[in-house]
CSV table of C-alpha atoms and ligand atoms in Angstrom, one decimal:
chain,number,residue,atom,x,y,z
G,1,UNK,CA,1.6,33.6,32.5
G,2,UNK,CA,1.9,37.4,32.3
G,3,UNK,CA,3.0,37.6,35.9
G,4,UNK,CA,5.7,35.1,35.1
G,5,UNK,CA,7.0,37.1,32.2
G,6,UNK,CA,7.3,40.2,34.4
G,7,UNK,CA,9.0,38.2,37.1
G,8,UNK,CA,11.5,36.7,34.7
G,9,UNK,CA,12.3,40.1,33.3
G,10,UNK,CA,13.4,41.1,36.8
G,11,UNK,CA,16.1,38.3,36.7
G,12,UNK,CA,19.6,39.9,36.7
G,13,UNK,CA,21.7,39.4,33.6
G,14,UNK,CA,24.8,37.2,33.4
G,15,UNK,CA,27.0,40.3,33.4
G,16,UNK,CA,25.3,41.8,36.5
G,17,UNK,CA,26.1,38.6,38.5
G,18,UNK,CA,29.6,38.3,37.0
G,19,UNK,CA,30.4,41.9,38.2
G,20,UNK,CA,29.5,40.9,41.7
G,21,UNK,CA,31.9,38.0,41.5
G,22,UNK,CA,34.8,39.9,40.1
G,23,UNK,CA,36.8,40.5,43.2
G,24,UNK,CA,35.9,37.4,45.2
G,25,UNK,CA,39.2,35.8,46.4
G,26,UNK,CA,37.5,32.3,46.6
G,27,UNK,CA,37.2,32.4,42.8
G,28,UNK,CA,40.7,33.7,42.0
G,29,UNK,CA,41.6,30.3,40.4
G,30,UNK,CA,38.4,30.1,38.3
G,31,UNK,CA,38.5,31.2,34.7
G,32,UNK,CA,36.2,33.8,33.4
G,33,UNK,CA,34.6,31.4,30.9
G,34,UNK,CA,34.0,28.8,33.6
G,35,UNK,CA,32.5,31.5,35.9
G,36,UNK,CA,30.2,32.7,33.1
G,37,UNK,CA,29.0,29.1,32.6
G,38,UNK,CA,28.4,28.7,36.3
G,39,UNK,CA,26.4,31.9,36.4
G,40,UNK,CA,24.3,30.8,33.4
G,41,UNK,CA,23.5,27.5,35.1
G,42,UNK,CA,22.6,29.3,38.3
G,43,UNK,CA,20.3,31.7,36.4
G,44,UNK,CA,18.7,28.8,34.6
G,45,UNK,CA,17.9,27.1,37.8
G,46,UNK,CA,16.5,30.3,39.3
G,47,UNK,CA,14.4,30.9,36.2
G,48,UNK,CA,12.9,27.4,36.6
G,49,UNK,CA,12.2,28.0,40.3
G,50,UNK,CA,10.5,31.4,39.6
G,51,UNK,CA,8.2,29.8,37.0
G,52,UNK,CA,7.4,26.7,39.1
G,53,UNK,CA,6.8,28.7,42.3
G,54,UNK,CA,5.4,31.8,40.8
G,55,UNK,CA,8.1,33.4,42.9
G,56,UNK,CA,10.1,36.6,42.9
G,57,UNK,CA,13.6,36.3,41.4
G,58,UNK,CA,16.7,36.6,43.6
G,59,UNK,CA,18.9,39.7,43.1
G,60,UNK,CA,22.4,39.7,41.6
G,61,UNK,CA,24.0,39.6,45.0
G,62,UNK,CA,22.1,36.6,46.2
G,63,UNK,CA,22.8,34.7,42.9
G,64,UNK,CA,26.5,35.6,43.1
G,65,UNK,CA,26.5,34.1,46.7
G,66,UNK,CA,24.9,30.9,45.3
G,67,UNK,CA,27.7,30.6,42.7
G,68,UNK,CA,30.4,31.0,45.4
G,69,UNK,CA,28.6,28.5,47.7
G,70,UNK,CA,28.4,26.0,44.9
G,71,UNK,CA,32.1,26.3,44.0
G,72,UNK,CA,33.0,25.9,47.7
G,73,UNK,CA,30.7,22.9,48.1
G,74,UNK,CA,31.5,20.8,45.0
G,75,UNK,CA,34.7,22.3,43.6
G,76,UNK,CA,35.3,22.6,40.0
G,77,UNK,CA,35.9,19.0,38.9
G,78,UNK,CA,33.3,17.0,37.1
G,79,UNK,CA,34.7,13.5,38.1
G,80,UNK,CA,34.6,13.3,41.8
G,81,UNK,CA,34.9,10.7,44.5
G,82,UNK,CA,31.7,9.7,46.2
G,83,UNK,CA,30.2,7.4,48.8
G,84,UNK,CA,28.8,4.2,47.3
G,85,UNK,CA,26.0,3.2,49.6
G,86,UNK,CA,24.4,0.9,47.0
G,87,UNK,CA,26.1,-2.2,48.3
G,88,UNK,CA,27.1,-3.1,44.8
G,89,UNK,CA,30.8,-3.9,45.1
G,90,UNK,CA,31.6,-3.8,41.4
G,91,UNK,CA,29.4,-0.9,40.2
G,92,UNK,CA,30.2,-0.1,36.6
G,93,UNK,CA,28.6,3.4,36.8
G,94,UNK,CA,30.5,4.2,40.0
G,95,UNK,CA,33.9,3.2,38.7
G,96,UNK,CA,34.0,-0.6,39.4
G,97,UNK,CA,37.0,-1.7,41.4
G,98,UNK,CA,38.9,0.5,43.9
G,99,UNK,CA,42.6,0.1,44.0
G,100,UNK,CA,44.7,-1.2,46.9
G,101,UNK,CA,46.9,1.3,48.7
G,102,UNK,CA,50.0,-0.2,47.1
G,103,UNK,CA,48.5,0.2,43.7
G,104,UNK,CA,47.6,3.8,44.4
G,105,UNK,CA,51.1,4.5,45.6
G,106,UNK,CA,52.7,2.9,42.5
G,107,UNK,CA,50.4,4.9,40.4
G,108,UNK,CA,51.5,8.2,42.1
G,109,UNK,CA,55.1,7.2,41.9
G,110,UNK,CA,55.0,6.5,38.2
G,111,UNK,CA,52.9,9.6,37.5
G,112,UNK,CA,55.4,11.9,39.3
G,113,UNK,CA,58.6,10.9,37.6
G,114,UNK,CA,59.9,9.4,34.3
G,115,UNK,CA,59.9,5.6,34.3
G,116,UNK,CA,61.4,2.6,32.5
G,117,UNK,CA,58.1,2.0,30.8
G,118,UNK,CA,59.8,0.9,27.6
G,119,UNK,CA,63.4,0.9,28.5
G,120,UNK,CA,65.5,-2.2,29.4
G,121,UNK,CA,67.7,-0.8,32.1
G,122,UNK,CA,70.2,-3.5,31.8
G,123,UNK,CA,70.9,-3.1,28.1
G,124,UNK,CA,69.6,0.5,27.5
G,125,UNK,CA,67.7,-0.9,24.6
G,126,UNK,CA,64.1,-0.4,23.9
G,127,UNK,CA,62.0,-2.6,26.2
G,128,UNK,CA,58.4,-3.8,26.2
G,129,UNK,CA,55.8,-2.1,28.4
G,130,UNK,CA,54.2,-5.4,28.9
G,131,UNK,CA,57.3,-6.9,30.4
G,132,UNK,CA,56.4,-5.3,33.8
G,133,UNK,CA,53.4,-7.6,34.2
G,134,UNK,CA,54.1,-10.6,31.9
G,135,UNK,CA,56.2,-12.7,34.3
G,136,UNK,CA,53.7,-12.1,37.1
G,137,UNK,CA,50.8,-13.1,35.0
G,138,UNK,CA,52.7,-16.2,33.8
G,139,UNK,CA,53.5,-17.3,37.4
G,140,UNK,CA,50.0,-16.5,38.7
G,141,UNK,CA,48.0,-18.2,36.0
G,142,UNK,CA,50.3,-21.0,34.8
G,143,UNK,CA,50.0,-19.7,31.2
G,144,UNK,CA,53.1,-19.5,28.9
G,145,UNK,CA,52.5,-15.9,27.8
G,146,UNK,CA,50.3,-12.9,28.6
G,147,UNK,CA,49.1,-9.6,27.0
G,148,UNK,CA,47.2,-6.7,28.4
G,149,UNK,CA,44.9,-4.3,26.5
G,150,UNK,CA,42.5,-1.5,27.3
G,151,UNK,CA,39.7,-3.7,28.6
G,152,UNK,CA,38.2,-7.2,28.2
G,153,UNK,CA,36.0,-6.1,25.3
G,154,UNK,CA,39.2,-5.0,23.5
G,155,UNK,CA,40.8,-8.3,24.4
G,156,UNK,CA,37.9,-10.3,22.8
G,157,UNK,CA,38.0,-8.0,19.7
G,158,UNK,CA,41.7,-8.4,19.3
G,159,UNK,CA,41.6,-12.2,19.6
G,160,UNK,CA,38.7,-12.5,17.1
G,161,UNK,CA,40.3,-10.1,14.6
G,162,UNK,CA,43.7,-11.9,14.9
G,163,UNK,CA,42.5,-15.5,14.8
G,164,UNK,CA,39.2,-15.4,12.9
G,165,UNK,CA,39.0,-12.4,10.5
G,166,UNK,CA,37.1,-13.7,7.5
G,167,UNK,CA,36.7,-17.0,9.2
G,168,UNK,CA,34.1,-18.7,11.3
G,169,UNK,CA,33.9,-18.6,15.1
G,170,UNK,CA,31.9,-21.4,16.7
G,171,UNK,CA,29.9,-20.3,19.8
G,172,UNK,CA,27.2,-22.0,21.8
G,173,UNK,CA,23.7,-20.3,21.5
G,174,UNK,CA,23.7,-20.3,25.3
G,175,UNK,CA,26.7,-18.0,25.4
G,176,UNK,CA,25.8,-15.2,23.0
G,177,UNK,CA,25.8,-12.7,25.7
G,178,UNK,CA,25.3,-9.0,26.1
G,179,UNK,CA,27.5,-7.4,28.8
G,180,UNK,CA,25.7,-4.0,28.8
G,181,UNK,CA,27.0,-0.8,27.3
G,182,UNK,CA,26.6,-2.1,23.7
G,183,UNK,CA,29.0,-5.1,24.1
G,184,UNK,CA,27.3,-8.0,22.5
G,185,UNK,CA,29.2,-11.1,21.4
G,186,UNK,CA,27.5,-11.2,17.9
G,187,UNK,CA,28.2,-7.5,17.3
G,188,UNK,CA,31.8,-7.6,18.3
G,189,UNK,CA,32.2,-10.7,16.1
G,190,UNK,CA,30.8,-8.7,13.2
G,191,UNK,CA,33.2,-5.8,13.8
G,192,UNK,CA,36.2,-8.1,14.0
G,193,UNK,CA,35.4,-9.4,10.6
G,194,UNK,CA,34.7,-12.9,12.0
G,195,UNK,CA,31.6,-14.9,11.0
G,196,UNK,CA,29.5,-16.2,13.9
G,197,UNK,CA,28.6,-19.9,13.7
G,198,UNK,CA,26.0,-20.6,16.4
G,199,UNK,CA,25.7,-24.1,17.7
G,200,UNK,CA,23.4,-25.9,20.2
G,201,UNK,CA,20.4,-24.4,21.8
G,202,UNK,CA,19.9,-21.7,24.5
G,203,UNK,CA,19.8,-24.2,27.3
G,204,UNK,CA,21.9,-27.2,26.0
G,205,UNK,CA,25.0,-27.4,23.8
G,206,UNK,CA,27.0,-30.6,23.4
G,207,UNK,CA,30.5,-31.4,22.2
G,208,UNK,CA,29.1,-33.0,19.1
G,209,UNK,CA,27.5,-29.6,18.2
G,210,UNK,CA,30.9,-28.0,18.1
G,211,UNK,CA,32.5,-31.0,16.3
G,212,UNK,CA,29.8,-31.0,13.6
G,213,UNK,CA,30.2,-27.2,13.0
G,214,UNK,CA,34.0,-27.4,12.3
G,215,UNK,CA,34.9,-27.0,8.7
G,216,UNK,CA,37.6,-25.6,6.4
G,217,UNK,CA,36.6,-22.0,7.4
G,218,UNK,CA,36.6,-22.5,11.1
G,219,UNK,CA,39.1,-20.1,12.8
G,220,UNK,CA,38.2,-20.4,16.4
G,221,UNK,CA,36.2,-22.2,19.0
G,222,UNK,CA,35.0,-19.6,21.5
G,223,UNK,CA,33.6,-20.3,25.0
G,224,UNK,CA,32.0,-17.3,26.8
G,225,UNK,CA,31.6,-17.6,30.5
G,226,UNK,CA,28.1,-16.7,31.6
G,227,UNK,CA,29.5,-14.2,34.1
G,228,UNK,CA,26.5,-12.0,34.4
G,229,UNK,CA,23.6,-14.5,34.1
G,230,UNK,CA,23.0,-18.2,34.6
G,231,UNK,CA,21.1,-20.8,32.6
G,232,UNK,CA,19.5,-23.1,35.1
G,233,UNK,CA,17.3,-26.1,35.0
G,234,UNK,CA,17.6,-28.6,32.1
G,235,UNK,CA,21.0,-27.4,30.8
G,236,UNK,CA,24.2,-28.7,29.4
G,237,UNK,CA,27.3,-26.9,28.4
G,238,UNK,CA,30.7,-28.3,27.2
G,239,UNK,CA,33.5,-28.1,29.8
G,240,UNK,CA,36.6,-26.1,28.9
G,241,UNK,CA,38.7,-29.2,29.0
G,242,UNK,CA,36.6,-31.1,26.4
G,243,UNK,CA,36.5,-28.1,24.1
G,244,UNK,CA,40.2,-27.7,24.4
G,245,UNK,CA,40.7,-31.3,23.5
G,246,UNK,CA,38.5,-31.0,20.5
G,247,UNK,CA,40.4,-27.9,19.3
G,248,UNK,CA,43.7,-29.7,19.7
G,249,UNK,CA,42.5,-32.8,17.7
G,250,UNK,CA,41.2,-30.6,14.9
G,251,UNK,CA,44.0,-28.1,14.9
G,252,UNK,CA,41.8,-25.1,15.8
G,253,UNK,CA,42.5,-22.6,18.6
G,254,UNK,CA,40.2,-22.4,21.5
G,255,UNK,CA,39.5,-19.3,23.5
G,256,UNK,CA,37.5,-18.7,26.7
G,257,UNK,CA,36.3,-15.3,27.6
G,258,UNK,CA,36.0,-15.6,31.4
G,259,UNK,CA,34.7,-12.0,31.9
G,260,UNK,CA,35.2,-11.5,35.6
G,261,UNK,CA,38.1,-13.8,35.8
G,262,UNK,CA,39.2,-14.5,39.4
G,263,UNK,CA,42.6,-15.6,40.6
G,264,UNK,CA,41.3,-16.9,43.9
G,265,UNK,CA,38.7,-19.5,44.7
G,266,UNK,CA,36.1,-17.7,46.7
G,267,UNK,CA,34.3,-20.9,47.8
G,268,UNK,CA,35.7,-20.8,51.4
G,269,UNK,CA,33.9,-17.4,51.8
G,270,UNK,CA,30.5,-18.9,50.8
G,271,UNK,CA,30.5,-18.1,47.1
G,272,UNK,CA,29.5,-20.6,44.5
G,273,UNK,CA,32.3,-22.0,42.3
G,274,UNK,CA,33.5,-19.7,39.6
G,275,UNK,CA,36.2,-21.1,37.3
G,276,UNK,CA,39.5,-19.3,38.2
G,277,UNK,CA,41.9,-18.2,35.5
G,278,UNK,CA,44.4,-20.9,36.6
G,279,UNK,CA,41.8,-23.7,36.3
G,280,UNK,CA,40.8,-22.5,32.8
G,281,UNK,CA,44.4,-22.3,31.7
G,282,UNK,CA,45.0,-25.8,33.2
G,283,UNK,CA,42.0,-27.1,31.2
G,284,UNK,CA,44.1,-26.6,28.1
G,285,UNK,CA,42.4,-23.7,26.3
G,286,UNK,CA,44.8,-21.7,24.1
G,287,UNK,CA,43.6,-18.2,25.2
G,288,UNK,CA,41.8,-17.0,28.3
G,289,UNK,CA,40.6,-13.4,28.6
G,290,UNK,CA,39.3,-11.5,31.6
G,291,UNK,CA,38.9,-8.0,33.0
G,292,UNK,CA,41.4,-6.2,35.2
G,293,UNK,CA,38.7,-4.3,37.2
G,294,UNK,CA,36.1,-7.0,38.0
G,295,UNK,CA,36.9,-9.7,40.5
G,296,UNK,CA,40.6,-9.2,40.1
G,297,UNK,CA,40.2,-5.7,41.7
G,298,UNK,CA,42.7,-3.9,39.7
G,299,UNK,CA,42.7,-1.1,37.1
G,300,UNK,CA,40.5,-1.2,33.9
G,301,UNK,CA,42.3,-3.6,31.6
G,302,UNK,CA,41.7,-6.7,29.4
G,303,UNK,CA,44.1,-9.5,30.3
G,304,UNK,CA,44.8,-12.3,27.8
G,305,UNK,CA,46.9,-15.3,28.9
G,306,UNK,CA,47.6,-18.5,27.0
G,307,UNK,CA,49.8,-20.4,24.6
G,308,UNK,CA,52.9,-18.5,23.4
G,309,UNK,CA,52.3,-19.0,19.7
G,310,UNK,CA,48.7,-17.7,19.9
G,311,UNK,CA,49.5,-14.8,22.2
G,312,UNK,CA,52.4,-13.9,19.9
G,313,UNK,CA,50.0,-13.5,17.0
G,314,UNK,CA,47.8,-11.2,19.1
G,315,UNK,CA,50.9,-9.1,20.0
G,316,UNK,CA,51.8,-8.6,16.4
G,317,UNK,CA,48.4,-7.5,15.3
G,318,UNK,CA,48.5,-3.7,14.5
G,319,UNK,CA,45.2,-3.4,16.4
G,320,UNK,CA,47.1,-4.2,19.6
G,321,UNK,CA,48.9,-0.8,19.3
G,322,UNK,CA,45.5,0.9,19.1
G,323,UNK,CA,44.2,-0.9,22.2
G,324,UNK,CA,47.3,-0.6,24.3
G,325,UNK,CA,47.4,0.3,28.0
G,326,UNK,CA,49.1,3.3,29.5
G,327,UNK,CA,51.8,3.4,32.2
G,328,UNK,CA,49.2,4.1,34.9
G,329,UNK,CA,47.4,0.8,34.2
G,330,UNK,CA,50.6,-1.1,34.2
G,331,UNK,CA,51.7,0.5,37.5
G,332,UNK,CA,48.4,-0.3,39.2
G,333,UNK,CA,48.1,-3.8,37.6
G,334,UNK,CA,51.6,-4.7,38.7
G,335,UNK,CA,50.9,-3.7,42.3
G,336,UNK,CA,47.6,-5.6,42.3
G,337,UNK,CA,49.1,-8.8,40.9
G,338,UNK,CA,52.0,-8.5,43.4
G,339,UNK,CA,49.4,-8.7,46.2
G,340,UNK,CA,48.1,-11.9,44.7
G,341,UNK,CA,51.5,-13.4,44.5
G,342,UNK,CA,52.3,-12.3,48.1
G,343,UNK,CA,49.1,-13.9,49.3
G,344,UNK,CA,47.7,-10.7,50.7
G,345,UNK,CA,45.1,-9.9,48.1
G,346,UNK,CA,42.1,-10.9,50.2
G,347,UNK,CA,43.1,-8.3,52.8
G,348,UNK,CA,44.5,-5.5,50.6
G,349,UNK,CA,42.6,-5.5,47.4
G,350,UNK,CA,39.4,-3.6,48.2
G,351,UNK,CA,37.1,-5.6,46.0
G,352,UNK,CA,38.1,-8.9,47.6
G,353,UNK,CA,38.1,-7.4,51.1
G,354,UNK,CA,34.6,-6.0,50.6
G,355,UNK,CA,33.2,-9.2,49.2
G,356,UNK,CA,34.6,-11.4,52.0
G,357,UNK,CA,34.0,-9.0,54.9
G,358,UNK,CA,31.9,-10.6,57.6
G,359,UNK,CA,28.4,-9.3,58.1
G,360,UNK,CA,29.2,-8.3,61.7
G,361,UNK,CA,31.9,-5.9,60.5
G,362,UNK,CA,29.5,-4.3,58.0
G,363,UNK,CA,26.9,-4.0,60.8
G,364,UNK,CA,29.5,-2.2,62.9
G,365,UNK,CA,30.0,0.4,60.2
G,366,UNK,CA,26.2,0.9,59.9
G,367,UNK,CA,26.0,1.4,63.7
G,368,UNK,CA,28.9,3.9,63.5
G,369,UNK,CA,26.9,6.0,61.0
G,370,UNK,CA,23.7,5.9,63.2
G,371,UNK,CA,25.7,6.7,66.4
G,372,UNK,CA,27.1,9.8,64.8
G,373,UNK,CA,23.7,11.2,64.0
G,374,UNK,CA,22.2,13.6,66.6
G,375,UNK,CA,19.0,12.2,68.2
G,376,UNK,CA,16.9,14.9,66.5
G,377,UNK,CA,18.3,14.0,63.1
G,378,UNK,CA,17.8,10.3,63.7
G,379,UNK,CA,14.2,11.0,64.6
G,380,UNK,CA,13.6,13.3,61.6
G,381,UNK,CA,15.0,10.7,59.2
G,382,UNK,CA,13.3,7.8,61.0
G,383,UNK,CA,16.8,6.3,60.7
G,384,UNK,CA,17.4,2.8,61.9
G,385,UNK,CA,19.7,-0.2,61.2
G,386,UNK,CA,18.4,-2.9,58.9
G,387,UNK,CA,19.8,-5.9,57.1
G,388,UNK,CA,19.4,-6.8,53.4
G,389,UNK,CA,21.0,-8.6,50.5
G,390,UNK,CA,23.5,-6.9,48.2
G,391,UNK,CA,24.8,-7.8,44.7
G,392,UNK,CA,28.3,-8.3,43.6
G,393,UNK,CA,27.7,-6.3,40.4
G,394,UNK,CA,29.9,-5.7,37.5
G,395,UNK,CA,28.6,-8.7,35.7
G,396,UNK,CA,30.1,-11.0,38.2
G,397,UNK,CA,28.6,-13.8,40.4
G,398,UNK,CA,25.1,-12.9,39.3
G,399,UNK,CA,23.3,-15.4,41.6
G,400,UNK,CA,25.1,-14.4,44.7
G,401,UNK,CA,23.2,-12.3,47.3
G,402,UNK,CA,25.6,-11.0,49.9
G,403,UNK,CA,24.2,-10.5,53.4
G,404,UNK,CA,24.6,-6.9,54.3
G,405,UNK,CA,23.6,-4.2,56.7
G,406,UNK,CA,22.9,-0.5,56.5
G,407,UNK,CA,20.9,2.5,57.7
G,408,UNK,CA,17.3,2.9,56.5
G,409,UNK,CA,16.1,6.5,56.3
G,410,UNK,CA,13.1,8.4,55.2
G,411,UNK,CA,9.9,8.9,57.2
G,412,UNK,CA,7.7,8.6,54.1
G,413,UNK,CA,8.2,7.5,50.4
G,414,UNK,CA,8.2,11.2,49.5
G,415,UNK,CA,10.8,12.1,52.2
G,416,UNK,CA,12.9,9.2,51.0
G,417,UNK,CA,12.9,10.4,47.4
G,418,UNK,CA,13.8,14.0,48.6
G,419,UNK,CA,16.6,12.6,50.7
G,420,UNK,CA,17.9,10.6,47.9
G,421,UNK,CA,18.2,13.7,45.7
G,422,UNK,CA,19.7,15.8,48.5
G,423,UNK,CA,22.3,13.1,49.3
G,424,UNK,CA,23.4,13.1,45.6
G,425,UNK,CA,23.6,16.9,45.4
G,426,UNK,CA,26.1,17.5,48.2
G,427,UNK,CA,29.8,16.7,48.6
G,428,UNK,CA,30.9,14.0,48.7
G,429,UNK,CA,27.8,12.8,46.8
G,430,UNK,CA,26.1,9.8,48.4
G,431,UNK,CA,24.5,7.2,46.1
G,432,UNK,CA,22.0,5.0,47.9
G,433,UNK,CA,19.5,2.3,47.1
G,434,UNK,CA,15.8,2.7,47.4
G,435,UNK,CA,14.3,-0.3,49.1
G,436,UNK,CA,10.6,-0.5,49.9
G,437,UNK,CA,10.1,3.2,49.4
G,438,UNK,CA,12.9,4.0,51.9
G,439,UNK,CA,16.5,4.9,51.5
G,440,UNK,CA,18.8,2.0,52.3
G,441,UNK,CA,22.4,3.1,52.9
G,442,UNK,CA,24.2,-0.1,52.4
G,443,UNK,CA,27.4,-0.1,54.4
G,444,UNK,CA,29.1,-3.0,52.7
G,445,UNK,CA,30.5,-0.6,50.2
G,446,UNK,CA,30.9,2.4,52.5
G,447,UNK,CA,34.6,2.7,53.4
G,448,UNK,CA,35.7,2.9,57.0
G,449,UNK,CA,37.1,6.4,56.2
G,450,UNK,CA,33.7,7.5,54.9
G,451,UNK,CA,31.5,6.8,57.9
G,452,UNK,CA,31.9,10.2,59.5
G,453,UNK,CA,31.3,11.9,56.1
G,454,UNK,CA,28.2,9.8,55.5
G,455,UNK,CA,26.8,10.8,58.9
G,456,UNK,CA,27.6,14.5,58.2
G,457,UNK,CA,25.9,14.4,54.8
G,458,UNK,CA,22.8,12.7,56.4
G,459,UNK,CA,22.6,15.4,59.0
G,460,UNK,CA,23.0,18.1,56.5
G,461,UNK,CA,20.3,16.6,54.2
G,462,UNK,CA,17.9,16.2,57.2
G,463,UNK,CA,18.1,19.9,57.8
G,464,UNK,CA,17.0,20.6,54.3
G,465,UNK,CA,14.2,18.1,54.2
V,1,PLP,C1,32.5,-7.9,31.5
V,1,PLP,C2,32.7,-8.8,30.4
V,1,PLP,C3,33.3,-8.4,29.2
V,1,PLP,C4,33.8,-7.0,29.0
V,1,PLP,O1,34.8,-6.7,29.9
V,1,PLP,P1,35.3,-5.1,30.1
V,1,PLP,O2,36.5,-5.3,30.8
V,1,PLP,O3,34.2,-4.5,30.8
V,1,PLP,O4,35.5,-4.6,28.7
V,1,PLP,C5,33.5,-9.3,28.2
V,1,PLP,N1,33.1,-10.6,28.4
V,1,PLP,C6,32.5,-11.0,29.5
V,1,PLP,C7,32.0,-12.5,29.6
V,1,PLP,C8,32.3,-10.2,30.6
V,1,PLP,O5,31.7,-10.6,31.7
């Protein structure tokens, strides 16, 4: 213990290290406050190392060099692009959907100049920001009107607040879902001022359950798509069409929260049937809500389509102003929807392209990574090609297991864990999956343009193992 204290006293001070950094040209753009914070972090790490290893502290010059190396390696931004080698196509922690090239271009164009966000160019009068996507959404979904808010959680909140504040919302017990990140249907219901009226049982709910629950206080019949789980076995749920008919008969609006609403039927690519937005609209429900950045593959957004009178009520709600989307979302969403209308979405929208890419193509990318590794690195990592199953993620298609291929690495469980940490620490960071005590670098979600980078990062990590 005493030896530790003496060693720690020998650590240079923040100022001593900062003085060594004062005239480094590499750091000319870095503020003094930022630099001081970086030095403090570097010193804290060194302090930990000295204690853990009973070592001798590095001197001010060496610590200054570490700060420079770190700035050069990872830059100064906190939010950074990385290599998703988890195979999870819609990974909420890794930013969910990637945007198509066209969406990125529209985003850059609208970010670089003023735009007609809320200006009607024909009349020079104030326009609606939603007008840029409304017509597209109407044509694509068959609905009479559309509205876009910050995300699907906001869409559900807005609908409940508008249609059922102080009134009852009838929901099946089999659909009282949690999405993750604190979004639970019963909680959001409470916050919207609506009163939850549960009907049926966990595994079976019938039309008569809904019918019997309707009373003078009923504001809405809500159906929630079980997008992130499945109830299997002895089950029964009421079809959207039947619920829509019941609502119509009794004069009560019906909403369906589709969650990961898709605009294309993915069955031809081997996926199970998921109700598309068009099908749900055609079933006659008044409102359908879904995410912009799940299966749609666009920017984060909550899209609501449905009957004009009902959508109009949502648009007038003051909450809508608080939940509104910005011009970047509109630019990216418009471009994404255009790809659907042009029939090119399966090729150009990254989410759909990744989900439908044949295994052979994924395997080719995995081989590309392996081929770029020098033989010595391959041996050191015990690297080889393997096949596995990947998840769609993002609370979408929960039962689907996508066949996938990747590179397995790590000569031992211990080496695999070290490698995992090293891969996350460099630039670009690589986030992998641990499978059977080895690293599995799933290439379904590794972009073609990242193959060389991934190989370079693997080689660099191998040299530090
Ligand atoms: C994902 C999901 C939500 C929340 O959508 P966000 O766009 O993430 O806010 C709501 N309902 C269902 C059924 C979902 O699957």
